[in-house]
Every structure is written in structure tokens, then in C-alpha cells.
Coordinates of C-alpha atoms in Angstrom, one line a residue:
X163 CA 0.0 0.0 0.0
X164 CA 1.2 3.3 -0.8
X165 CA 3.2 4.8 2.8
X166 CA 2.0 2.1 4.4
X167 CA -1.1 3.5 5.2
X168 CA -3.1 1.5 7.4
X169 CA -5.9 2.0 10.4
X170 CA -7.5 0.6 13.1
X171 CA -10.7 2.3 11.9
X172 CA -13.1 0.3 10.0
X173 CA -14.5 3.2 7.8
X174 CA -11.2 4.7 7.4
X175 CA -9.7 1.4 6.3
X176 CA -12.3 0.9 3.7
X177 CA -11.3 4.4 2.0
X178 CA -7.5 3.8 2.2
X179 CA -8.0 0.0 0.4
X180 CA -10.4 2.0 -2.4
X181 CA -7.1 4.3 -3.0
X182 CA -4.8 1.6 -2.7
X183 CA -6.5 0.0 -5.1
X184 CA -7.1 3.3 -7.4
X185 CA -3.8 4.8 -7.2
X186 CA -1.0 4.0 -9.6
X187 CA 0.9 3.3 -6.1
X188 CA 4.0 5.7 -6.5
X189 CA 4.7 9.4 -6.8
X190 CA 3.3 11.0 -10.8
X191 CA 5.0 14.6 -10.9
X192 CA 2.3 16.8 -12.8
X193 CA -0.7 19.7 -11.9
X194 CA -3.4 17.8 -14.3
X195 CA -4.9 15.6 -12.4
X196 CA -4.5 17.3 -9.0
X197 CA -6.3 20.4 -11.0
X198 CA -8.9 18.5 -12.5
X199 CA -9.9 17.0 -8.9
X200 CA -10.5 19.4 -7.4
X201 CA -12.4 21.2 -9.6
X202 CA -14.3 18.5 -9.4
X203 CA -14.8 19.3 -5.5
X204 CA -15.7 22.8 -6.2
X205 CA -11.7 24.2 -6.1
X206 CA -11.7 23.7 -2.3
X207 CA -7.5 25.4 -2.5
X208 CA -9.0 29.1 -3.5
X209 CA -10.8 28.6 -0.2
X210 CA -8.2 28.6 2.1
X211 CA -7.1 30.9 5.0
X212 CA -3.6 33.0 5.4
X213 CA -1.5 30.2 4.1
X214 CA 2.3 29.6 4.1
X215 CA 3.5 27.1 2.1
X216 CA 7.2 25.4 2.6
X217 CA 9.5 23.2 0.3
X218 CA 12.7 21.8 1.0
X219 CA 14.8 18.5 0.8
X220 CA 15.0 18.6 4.6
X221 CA 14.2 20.4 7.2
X222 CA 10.1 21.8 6.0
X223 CA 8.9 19.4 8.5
X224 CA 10.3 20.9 11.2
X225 CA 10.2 24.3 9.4
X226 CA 6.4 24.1 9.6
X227 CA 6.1 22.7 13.0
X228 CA 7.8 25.6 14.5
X229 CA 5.6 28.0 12.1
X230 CA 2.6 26.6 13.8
X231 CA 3.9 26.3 17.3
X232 CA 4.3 30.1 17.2
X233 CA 1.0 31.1 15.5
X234 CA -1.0 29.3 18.0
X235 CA 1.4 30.9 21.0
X236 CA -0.5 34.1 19.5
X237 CA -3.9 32.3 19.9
X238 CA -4.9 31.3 15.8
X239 CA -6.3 28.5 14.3
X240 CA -3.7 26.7 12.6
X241 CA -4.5 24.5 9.7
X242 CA -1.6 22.3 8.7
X243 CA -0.9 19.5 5.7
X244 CA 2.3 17.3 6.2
X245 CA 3.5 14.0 5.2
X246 CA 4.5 11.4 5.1
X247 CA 2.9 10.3 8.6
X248 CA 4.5 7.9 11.1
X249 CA 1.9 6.0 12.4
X250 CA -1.5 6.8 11.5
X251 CA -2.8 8.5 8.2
X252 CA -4.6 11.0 10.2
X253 CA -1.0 12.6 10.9
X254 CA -1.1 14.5 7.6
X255 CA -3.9 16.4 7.9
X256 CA -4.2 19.0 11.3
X257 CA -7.7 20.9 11.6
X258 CA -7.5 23.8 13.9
X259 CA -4.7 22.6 16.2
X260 CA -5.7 18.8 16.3
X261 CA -5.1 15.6 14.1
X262 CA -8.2 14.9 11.5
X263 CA -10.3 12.1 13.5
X264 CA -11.4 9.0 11.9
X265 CA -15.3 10.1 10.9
X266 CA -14.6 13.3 8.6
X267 CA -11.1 11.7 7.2
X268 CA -13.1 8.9 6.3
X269 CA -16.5 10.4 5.0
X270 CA -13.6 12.9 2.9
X271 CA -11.4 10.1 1.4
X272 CA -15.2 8.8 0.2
X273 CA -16.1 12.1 -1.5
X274 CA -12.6 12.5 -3.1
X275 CA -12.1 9.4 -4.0
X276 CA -15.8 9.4 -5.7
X277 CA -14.8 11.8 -8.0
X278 CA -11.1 10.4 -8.7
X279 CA -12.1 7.2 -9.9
X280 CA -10.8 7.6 -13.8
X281 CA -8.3 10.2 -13.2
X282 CA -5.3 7.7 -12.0
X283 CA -4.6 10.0 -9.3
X284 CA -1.9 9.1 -7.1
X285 CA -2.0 8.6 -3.3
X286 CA 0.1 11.8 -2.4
X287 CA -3.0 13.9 -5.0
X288 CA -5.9 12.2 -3.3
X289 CA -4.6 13.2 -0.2
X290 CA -4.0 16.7 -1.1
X291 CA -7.6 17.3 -2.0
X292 CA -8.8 16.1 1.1
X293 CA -7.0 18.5 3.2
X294 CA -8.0 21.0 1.0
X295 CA -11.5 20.0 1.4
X296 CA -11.4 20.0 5.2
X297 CA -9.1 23.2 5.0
X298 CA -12.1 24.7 2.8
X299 CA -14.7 23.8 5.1
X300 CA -13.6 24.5 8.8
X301 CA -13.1 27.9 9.7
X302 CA -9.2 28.8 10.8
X303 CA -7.1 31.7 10.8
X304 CA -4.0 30.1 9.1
X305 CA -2.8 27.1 6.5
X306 CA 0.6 25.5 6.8
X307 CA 1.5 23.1 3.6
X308 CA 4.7 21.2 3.3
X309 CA 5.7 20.1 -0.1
X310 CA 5.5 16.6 -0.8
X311 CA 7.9 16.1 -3.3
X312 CA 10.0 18.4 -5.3
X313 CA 7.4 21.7 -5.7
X314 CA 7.3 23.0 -9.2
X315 CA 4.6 19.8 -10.4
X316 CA 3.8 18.9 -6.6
X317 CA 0.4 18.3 -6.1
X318 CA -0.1 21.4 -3.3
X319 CA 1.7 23.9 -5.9
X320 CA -1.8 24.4 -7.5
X321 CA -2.9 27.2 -4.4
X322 CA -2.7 30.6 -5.2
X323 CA -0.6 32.9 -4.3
X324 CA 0.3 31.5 -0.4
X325 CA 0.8 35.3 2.0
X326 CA 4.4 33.6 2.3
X327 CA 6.7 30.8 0.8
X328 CA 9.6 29.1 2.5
X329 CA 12.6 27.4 1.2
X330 CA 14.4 25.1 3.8
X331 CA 17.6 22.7 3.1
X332 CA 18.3 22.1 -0.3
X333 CA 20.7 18.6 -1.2
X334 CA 20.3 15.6 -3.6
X335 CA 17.4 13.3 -2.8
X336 CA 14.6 11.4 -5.0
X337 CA 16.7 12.0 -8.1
X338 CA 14.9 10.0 -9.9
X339 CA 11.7 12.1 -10.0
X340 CA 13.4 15.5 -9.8
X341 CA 16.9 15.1 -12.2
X342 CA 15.4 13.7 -15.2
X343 CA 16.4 15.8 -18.1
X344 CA 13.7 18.0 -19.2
X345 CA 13.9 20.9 -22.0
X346 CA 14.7 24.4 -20.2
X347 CA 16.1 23.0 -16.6
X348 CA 19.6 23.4 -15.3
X349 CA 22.2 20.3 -15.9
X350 CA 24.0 20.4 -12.6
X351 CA 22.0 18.7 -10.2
X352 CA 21.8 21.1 -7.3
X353 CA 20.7 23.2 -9.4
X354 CA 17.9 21.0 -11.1
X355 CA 16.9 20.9 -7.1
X356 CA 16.4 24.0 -6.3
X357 CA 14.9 25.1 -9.6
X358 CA 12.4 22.4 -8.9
X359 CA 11.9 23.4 -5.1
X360 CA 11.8 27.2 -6.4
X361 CA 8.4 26.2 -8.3
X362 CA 6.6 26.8 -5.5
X363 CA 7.0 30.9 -5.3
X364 CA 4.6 33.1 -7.1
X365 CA 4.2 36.6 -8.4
X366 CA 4.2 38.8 -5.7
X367 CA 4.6 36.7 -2.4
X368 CA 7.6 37.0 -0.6
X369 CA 10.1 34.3 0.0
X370 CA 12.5 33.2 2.8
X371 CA 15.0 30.6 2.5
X372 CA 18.4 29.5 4.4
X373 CA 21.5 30.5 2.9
X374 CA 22.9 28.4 0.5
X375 CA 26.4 27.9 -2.3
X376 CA 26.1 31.0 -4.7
X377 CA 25.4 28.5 -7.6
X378 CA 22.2 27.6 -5.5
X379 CA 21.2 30.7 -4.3
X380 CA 21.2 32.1 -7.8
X381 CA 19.2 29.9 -9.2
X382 CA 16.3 30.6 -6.6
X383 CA 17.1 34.4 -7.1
X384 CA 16.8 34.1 -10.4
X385 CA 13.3 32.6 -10.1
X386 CA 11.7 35.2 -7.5
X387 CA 13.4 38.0 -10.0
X388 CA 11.5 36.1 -12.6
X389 CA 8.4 36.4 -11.2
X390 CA 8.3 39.8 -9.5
X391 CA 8.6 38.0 -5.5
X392 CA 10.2 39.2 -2.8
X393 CA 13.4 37.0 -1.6
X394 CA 14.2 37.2 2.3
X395 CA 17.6 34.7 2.4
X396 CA 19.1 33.9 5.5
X397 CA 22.2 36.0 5.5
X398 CA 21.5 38.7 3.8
X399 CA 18.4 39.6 4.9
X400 CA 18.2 37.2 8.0
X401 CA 20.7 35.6 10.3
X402 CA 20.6 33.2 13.6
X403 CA 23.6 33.5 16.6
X404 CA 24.4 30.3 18.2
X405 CA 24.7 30.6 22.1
X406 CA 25.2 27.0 23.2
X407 CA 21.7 25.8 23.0
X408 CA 19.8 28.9 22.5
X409 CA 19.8 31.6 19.6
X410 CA 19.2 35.1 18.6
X411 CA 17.5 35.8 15.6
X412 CA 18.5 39.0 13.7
X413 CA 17.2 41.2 10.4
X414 CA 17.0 43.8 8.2
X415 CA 13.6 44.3 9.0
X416 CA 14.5 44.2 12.9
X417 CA 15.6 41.5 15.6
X418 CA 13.9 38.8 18.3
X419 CA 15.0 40.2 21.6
X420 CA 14.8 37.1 23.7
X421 CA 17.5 34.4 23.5
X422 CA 15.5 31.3 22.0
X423 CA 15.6 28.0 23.5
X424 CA 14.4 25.2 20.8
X425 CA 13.0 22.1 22.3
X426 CA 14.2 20.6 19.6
X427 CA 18.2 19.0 19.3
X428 CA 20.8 20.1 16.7
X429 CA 21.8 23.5 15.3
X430 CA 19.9 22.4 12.0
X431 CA 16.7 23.2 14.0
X432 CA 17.8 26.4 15.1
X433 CA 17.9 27.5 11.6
X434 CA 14.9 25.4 10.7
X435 CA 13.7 28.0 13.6
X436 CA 14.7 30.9 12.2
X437 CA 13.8 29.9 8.6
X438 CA 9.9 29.9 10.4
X439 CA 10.7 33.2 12.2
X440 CA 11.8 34.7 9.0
X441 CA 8.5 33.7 7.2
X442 CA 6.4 35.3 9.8
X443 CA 8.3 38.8 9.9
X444 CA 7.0 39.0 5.5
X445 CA 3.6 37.7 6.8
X446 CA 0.7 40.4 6.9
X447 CA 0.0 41.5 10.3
X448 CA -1.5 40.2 12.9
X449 CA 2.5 38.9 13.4
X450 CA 3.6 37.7 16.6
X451 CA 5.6 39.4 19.6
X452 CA 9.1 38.6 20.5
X453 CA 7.3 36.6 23.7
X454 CA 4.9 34.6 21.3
X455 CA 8.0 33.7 19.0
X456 CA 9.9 32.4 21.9
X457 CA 7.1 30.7 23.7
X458 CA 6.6 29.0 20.4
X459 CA 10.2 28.1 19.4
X460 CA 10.4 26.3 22.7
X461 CA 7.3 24.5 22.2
X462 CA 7.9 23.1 18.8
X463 CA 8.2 19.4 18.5
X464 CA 8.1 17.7 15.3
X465 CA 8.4 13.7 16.2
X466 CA 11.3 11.1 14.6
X467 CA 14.0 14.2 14.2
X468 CA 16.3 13.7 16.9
X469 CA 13.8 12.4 19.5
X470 CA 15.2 11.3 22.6
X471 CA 12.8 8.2 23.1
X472 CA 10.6 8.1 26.2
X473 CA 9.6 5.5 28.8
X474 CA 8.3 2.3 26.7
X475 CA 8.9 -1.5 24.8
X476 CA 11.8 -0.3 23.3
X477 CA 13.7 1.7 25.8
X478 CA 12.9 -0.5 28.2
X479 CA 15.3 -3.3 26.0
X480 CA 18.5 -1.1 27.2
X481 CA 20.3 -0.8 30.3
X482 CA 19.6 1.5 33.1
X483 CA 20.8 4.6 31.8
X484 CA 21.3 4.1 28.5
X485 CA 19.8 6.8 26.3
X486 CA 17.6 5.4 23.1
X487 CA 17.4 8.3 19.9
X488 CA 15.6 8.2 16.8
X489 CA 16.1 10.6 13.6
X490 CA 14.1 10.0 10.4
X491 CA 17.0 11.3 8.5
X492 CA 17.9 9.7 5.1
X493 CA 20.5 11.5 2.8
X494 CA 23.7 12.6 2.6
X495 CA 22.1 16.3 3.7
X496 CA 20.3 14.9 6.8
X497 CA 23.8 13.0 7.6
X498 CA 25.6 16.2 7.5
X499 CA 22.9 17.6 10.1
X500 CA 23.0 14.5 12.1
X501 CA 27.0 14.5 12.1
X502 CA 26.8 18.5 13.9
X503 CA 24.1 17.5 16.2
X504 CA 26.6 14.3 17.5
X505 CA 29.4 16.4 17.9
X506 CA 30.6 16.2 21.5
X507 CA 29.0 13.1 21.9
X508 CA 30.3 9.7 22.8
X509 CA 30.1 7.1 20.1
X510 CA 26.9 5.0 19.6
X511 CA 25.1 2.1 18.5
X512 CA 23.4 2.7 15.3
X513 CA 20.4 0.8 14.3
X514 CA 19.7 1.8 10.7
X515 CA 17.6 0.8 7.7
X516 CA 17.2 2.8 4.6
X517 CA 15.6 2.7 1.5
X518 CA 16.7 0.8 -1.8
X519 CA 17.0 4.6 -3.5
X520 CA 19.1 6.1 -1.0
X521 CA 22.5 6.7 -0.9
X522 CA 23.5 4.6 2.0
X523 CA 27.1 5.7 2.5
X524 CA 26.3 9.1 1.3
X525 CA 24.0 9.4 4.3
X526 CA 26.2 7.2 7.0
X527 CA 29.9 8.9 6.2
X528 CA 29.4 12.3 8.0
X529 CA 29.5 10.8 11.3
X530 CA 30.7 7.7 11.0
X531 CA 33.4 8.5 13.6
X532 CA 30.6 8.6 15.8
X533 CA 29.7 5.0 15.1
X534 CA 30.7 2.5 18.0
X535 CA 28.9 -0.3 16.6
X536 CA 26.2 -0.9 13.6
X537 CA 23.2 -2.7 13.5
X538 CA 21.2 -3.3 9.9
X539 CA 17.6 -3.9 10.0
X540 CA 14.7 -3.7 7.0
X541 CA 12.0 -1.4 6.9
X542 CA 8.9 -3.5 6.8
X543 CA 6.7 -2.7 3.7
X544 CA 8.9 -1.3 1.6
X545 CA 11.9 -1.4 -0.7
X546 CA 14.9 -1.4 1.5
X547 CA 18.8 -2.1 1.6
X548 CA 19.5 -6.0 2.3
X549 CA 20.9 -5.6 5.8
X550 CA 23.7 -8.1 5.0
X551 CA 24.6 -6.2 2.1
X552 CA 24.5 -2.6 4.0
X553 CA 26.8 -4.2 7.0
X554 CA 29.3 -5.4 4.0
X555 CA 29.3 -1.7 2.7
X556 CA 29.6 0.2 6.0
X557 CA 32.9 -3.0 6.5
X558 CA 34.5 -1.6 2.8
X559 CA 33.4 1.7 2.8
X560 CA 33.5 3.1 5.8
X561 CA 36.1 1.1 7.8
X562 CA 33.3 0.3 10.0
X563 CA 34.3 -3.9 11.6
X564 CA 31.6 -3.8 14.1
X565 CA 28.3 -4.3 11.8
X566 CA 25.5 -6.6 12.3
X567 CA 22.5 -7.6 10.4
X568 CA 19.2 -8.2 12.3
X569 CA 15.5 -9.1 11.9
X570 CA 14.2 -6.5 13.3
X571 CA 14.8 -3.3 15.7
X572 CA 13.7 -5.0 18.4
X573 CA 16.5 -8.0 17.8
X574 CA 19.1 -4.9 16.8
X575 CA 18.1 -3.3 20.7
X576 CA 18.7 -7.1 22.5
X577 CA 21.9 -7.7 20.7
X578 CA 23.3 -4.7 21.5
X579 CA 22.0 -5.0 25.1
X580 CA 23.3 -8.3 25.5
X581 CA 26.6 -8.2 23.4
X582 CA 27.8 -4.6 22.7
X583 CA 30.0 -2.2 25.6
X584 CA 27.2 0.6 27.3
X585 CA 26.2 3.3 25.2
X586 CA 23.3 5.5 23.6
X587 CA 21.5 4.3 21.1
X588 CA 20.5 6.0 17.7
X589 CA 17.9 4.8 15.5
X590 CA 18.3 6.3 12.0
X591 CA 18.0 5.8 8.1
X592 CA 14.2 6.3 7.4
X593 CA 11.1 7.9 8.5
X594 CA 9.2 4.7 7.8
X595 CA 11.1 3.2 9.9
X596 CA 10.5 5.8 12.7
X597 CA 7.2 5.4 12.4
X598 CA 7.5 1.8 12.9
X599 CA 9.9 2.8 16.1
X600 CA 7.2 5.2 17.7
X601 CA 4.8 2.4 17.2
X602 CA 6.5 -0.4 18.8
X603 CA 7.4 2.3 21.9
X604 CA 3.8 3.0 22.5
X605 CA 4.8 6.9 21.4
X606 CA 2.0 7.7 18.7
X607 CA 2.6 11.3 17.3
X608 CA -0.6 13.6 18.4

């Protein structure tokens, strides 16, 4: 089934066996069908409130997670539309603050999927119009959207003008989808990226991003020049101070005065922070007070990036004392963001499972002087690397003699517990696999 989309709710089931049957089961690039559907529905995506809408490689998670912690520290509605989910479907869709429950999500996967029956819309498209529907119909003061997939031809590029765009971190993933050679597009591949991401901004709205190699950053300039936007890059117009675990934001168009404490680990999220802080200074008023920004950036969570795993199944495999982590991180960007977050910290035990597509050394190398030991595991449900075959790579490519395959995480957690020296543990490699992680610990993302 498409992202492993599953539920414990009858009705809901039903709808997500009709797409998985429907859909064409993988990610189609294009604005056709996503445009025809919902015109079908009545254009539910002209009806949406204040919206912000945020592309990236990675990072627009956690970019629009801090975006709506801080709105709703000022008291609005937040509508927001992520994926993929960990757990449950319902993850994807947030109405007003909470998760979509099962009645409406099922009654609109019905409507939608009524009216996409001979389009061969994809799961990702089907999806998209029903948060748009929902978005449409119950009342809210803002929209957050994440790009699913590139943004140029992503299925939520057909709104209107959003009040702001976002760019977050820009690196090499799903090539197959977004560096296929196509008339007019740049050749170098970090280019082709960010020319794709740089679909998403529109005549007239503004656009922040985070600061990135010239050849990169003039490729998105060049878009917003094309187009008549606004561009807001970190740097130039925007810029975050690290003070240990806290930051200050700073601008053109004037400064945070609080130090900011992010709940969440990693100096990636500090400027996934002050990406979100950036968007809401171009925003239209009502924007939010130095104390709503901080009250928000401290609140922020955005689950399977650098979690420290609570009480549960899993955790409770490990020693007394032994810390258990888990990052959804799964490209050789995410590594490099991983690698800053370890520094300073003693070397672990990595379980990991990734993906057949991903670069698996590509990913791993950054901190693989923080690896004290590594344990292969499949993602259930999906393509992945044959752990055997990862554990021989990590041996020959990274120099790394401790590597183990397993069955499973929870036989990766007992082998280390029974056979491997005491340390922390990180879980990494996929956000399937995190979801599968925050499942098994009894830590379901709300």
C-alpha cells in the first residue's frame, strides 16, 4: 500500500484499500490531475485561509512545525498538511490545532475518492484534496503546507498565491523524480533541485530561504526575479547566533529580543527555527511578539528528528541509563545535520535501515566517527537495503568492523543489550522506519 497507510478504523480502512487499489501506487509529478480534482470538489485550495506554504529536501517538516507552534502561542487557528505520517494517516492532515479524526477523514477520502475514480490519481493527490476539502470547510485563521515532493509539479503547488513561501535545506534526494532531463532546466544537479523546489514561489509573495552555495542561491534568485517575488535569504536579509543551546534571531527588518531556547536537538533546527521566524516577519499582520516567538520556538516538536525516546517497549530493551534516539534522517544532507548535532558526543550504537533509492554511504559517512557499533535492520513494507549487504558496505566503505544484520529493531536493541559495551543508542536511516519505532514504543505522534 502506498506509505504504508493503514488504520485501526473500519470506515477509514475501507477508503484507504479503495485508494490503494485506485492509485497508480507511486509518486506522478504533474498539476493535471491534482487540477482536474479538485475542480471536481468545487476548487476547495482558492478557499483557504492565510497560508504559508514550505518546500525543501530537509528540514520543511520541522520548518512548519515551528511555524505553527508560534501562530497558535498568538492564539490562531492553525491548519496544517504534512507527510509522510509515522503512524497513523490521520497525521497528515491537522484541523485547527488537532489531528483529522477518523469520521470526517473517512467520509472525505469517500467524496474525493468518488470523483477520482478515472483520473489515476496518485495517493500523495488524493490526499492533497482532502485536506483542502477539510481546510475549505472548517473555519481557521492560518494554513501551513509542506511540499510533498520536489514543488514545481507537486500536487499542493496548485494554491494561489500562499501570503508567504519558505525554502528550507536544499541537497540531492529522490533524483529519480526531480533530475530527469527535461527541455529548459539546469544540468548540474543542485541546481535541477532547487529550480524544482523554487516552483513553489509566485508573483508577488515573498520568500525566505536559508542560505545556500552562490550556484544555488542564484538559481532561486533568479526565479523570485522572474516572477516579480520578494526574496528574504538567510544572511543577507536574516541571520541566527548560536549561544550554546539557544539563539538570537536578527534582520533587516528588525531583531527577536529574547534568547531562544528550541525544544528541539541540533543546530539544523535552530535554523529550521529561524527559517519559520523569518517567514512570519513578511507575513501580513496580525504577526507575533518577541514573547509569542519564543514561547513557540520552545514548544515546537516535530516527532522522529532527533527524539530522545521516552519511557516504553523499546527503551525498556536497554540498560539503566542508556539513552535510546531516533532521527528520520535519510540523505547525505540529513547526515551532515545528524553529524553537527553528535558532535561532542560519545560514540553509539546505530540501528539503521534505509531505502533501496538512498545513498546509504552518502548518508552514513558524515558521522561515522561517531559509530561505536552498527546494526542493519529492514523497513517493513517497503523497498529497502538487504541488511547483509548494507553491513558489508559500511565493512568496505567506511572502515566500520563492528556491523550486524538483524531481523528486526527489536532483535538490533537485544543484541546490542546483550553483546555490545554501554552506550546511547540512535535509531536512523528512514522515516518509515521511525514510524514503525514510535509504534512499537507506544509513542504515537498527536
Amino acid at each position: 500500500m502506498p506509505d504504508h497507510a493503514h488504520s485501526s478504523d473500519p470506515a477509514v480502512q475501507t477508503q484507504l484499500d479503495r485508494l490503494a487499489a485506485l492509485s497508480p501506487g507511486r509518486d506522478i509529478l504533474g498539476l493535471e490531475r491534482i487540477a482536474e480534482l479538485c475542480a471536481r470538489l468545487g476548487n476547495p485550495q482558492l478557499l483557504l485561509p492565510r497560508t504559508f506554504h514550505v518546500a525543501g529536501t530537509n528540514g520543511k517538516g520541522s520548518t512548519c512545525a515551528y511555524l505553527r507552534a508560534i501562530l497558535e502561542a498568538q492564539g490562531r487557528r492553525v491548519h496544517a498538511y504534512t507527510s509522510p505520517h509515522l503512524v497513523r494517516f490521520n497525521e497528515r492532515i491537522r484541523l485547527a490545532g488537532k489531528l483529522i479524526d477518523d469520521a470526517l477523514l473517512a467520509a472525505l477520502l469517500e467524496e474525493v475518492l468518488d470523483e477520482a475514480a478515472d483520473l489515476q490519481a496518485s495517493f500523495f493527490e488524493v490526499t492533497t484534496a482532502a485536506a483542502f476539502l477539510a481546510f475549505a470547510r472548517i473555519p481557521a485563521d492560518d494554513c501551513i503546507i509542506e511540499v510533498g515532493l520536489g514543488g514545481r509539479l507537486d500536487a499542493t503547488n496548485i494554491i494561489p498565491p500562499p501570503a508567504v513561501a519558505g525554502i528550507a535545506s536544499l541537497g540531492i534526494d529522490h533524483e529519480a523524480f526531480l533530475l530527469a532531463p527535461e527541455a529548459g532546466t539546469p544540468d548540474d544537479p543542485a541546481m535541477r533541485i532547487a529550480w524544482e523546489k523554487a516552483g513553489i514561489i509566485k508573483p508577488e509573495s515573498p520568500v525566505a530561504t536559508l542560505a545556500y552555495p552562490p550556484h544555488v542561491r542564484d538559481t532561486v534568485a533568479a526565479k523570485v526575479a522572474d516572477v516579480g517575488a520578494t526574496l528574504f535569504p538567510e544572511g543577507d536579509g536574516w541571520t541566527i547566533q548560536q549561544e550554546d543551546d539557544a539563539f538570537r534571531w536578527t534582520s533587516k527588518l528588525g531583531s527577536v529580543a529574547p534568547l531562544l531556547h528550541p525544544r528541539m536537538a541540533g543546530a539544523h533546527q535552530m535554523r529550521n527555527a529561524g527559517l519559520a521566524i523569518a517567514m512570519l516577519r513578511l507575513a501580513p499582520d496580525p504577526r507575533p511578539s518577541d514573547a509569542e516567538i519564543a514561547e513557540g520556538v520552545a514548544n515546537a516538536f516535530w516527532p522522529g528528528r532527533m527524539q530522545r525516546l521516552g519511557v516504553g517497549p523499546l527503551t525498556g530493551l536497554l540498560p539503566q541509563g542508556r539513552q535510546l534516539w531516533l532521527d528520520g534522517g535519510h540523505n547525505p544532507d540529513a547526515g551532515i545535520a545528524l553529524a553537527k548535532a553528535l558532535e561532542g558526543h560519545a560514540p553509539l550504537h546505530i540501528v539503521c535501515g534505509l531505502l533501496r533509492n538512498k545513498d546509504a554511504l552518502g548518508f552514513l559517512r558524515p558521522f561515522a566517527d561517531r559509530i561505536a557499533s552498527f546494526q542493519a535492520v529492514p523497513i517493513p513494507g517497503h523497498e529497502h537495503h538487504d541488511p547483509k549487504e548494507l553491513c558489508h558496505r559500511v565493512q568496505s566503505g567506511l572502515g566500520i568492523v563492528d556491523a550486524q544484520p538483524c531481523d528486526d529493531v527489536t532483535a538490533a536493541l537485544r543484541f546490542i543489550a546483550d553483546h555490545r559495551a554501554a552506550a546511547d543508542v540512535l535509531i536512523c536511516g528512514s522515516l518509515y522506519l521511525a514510524g514503525v519505532v514510535l509504534d512499537l514504543n507506544g509513542e504515537w505522534p498527536t
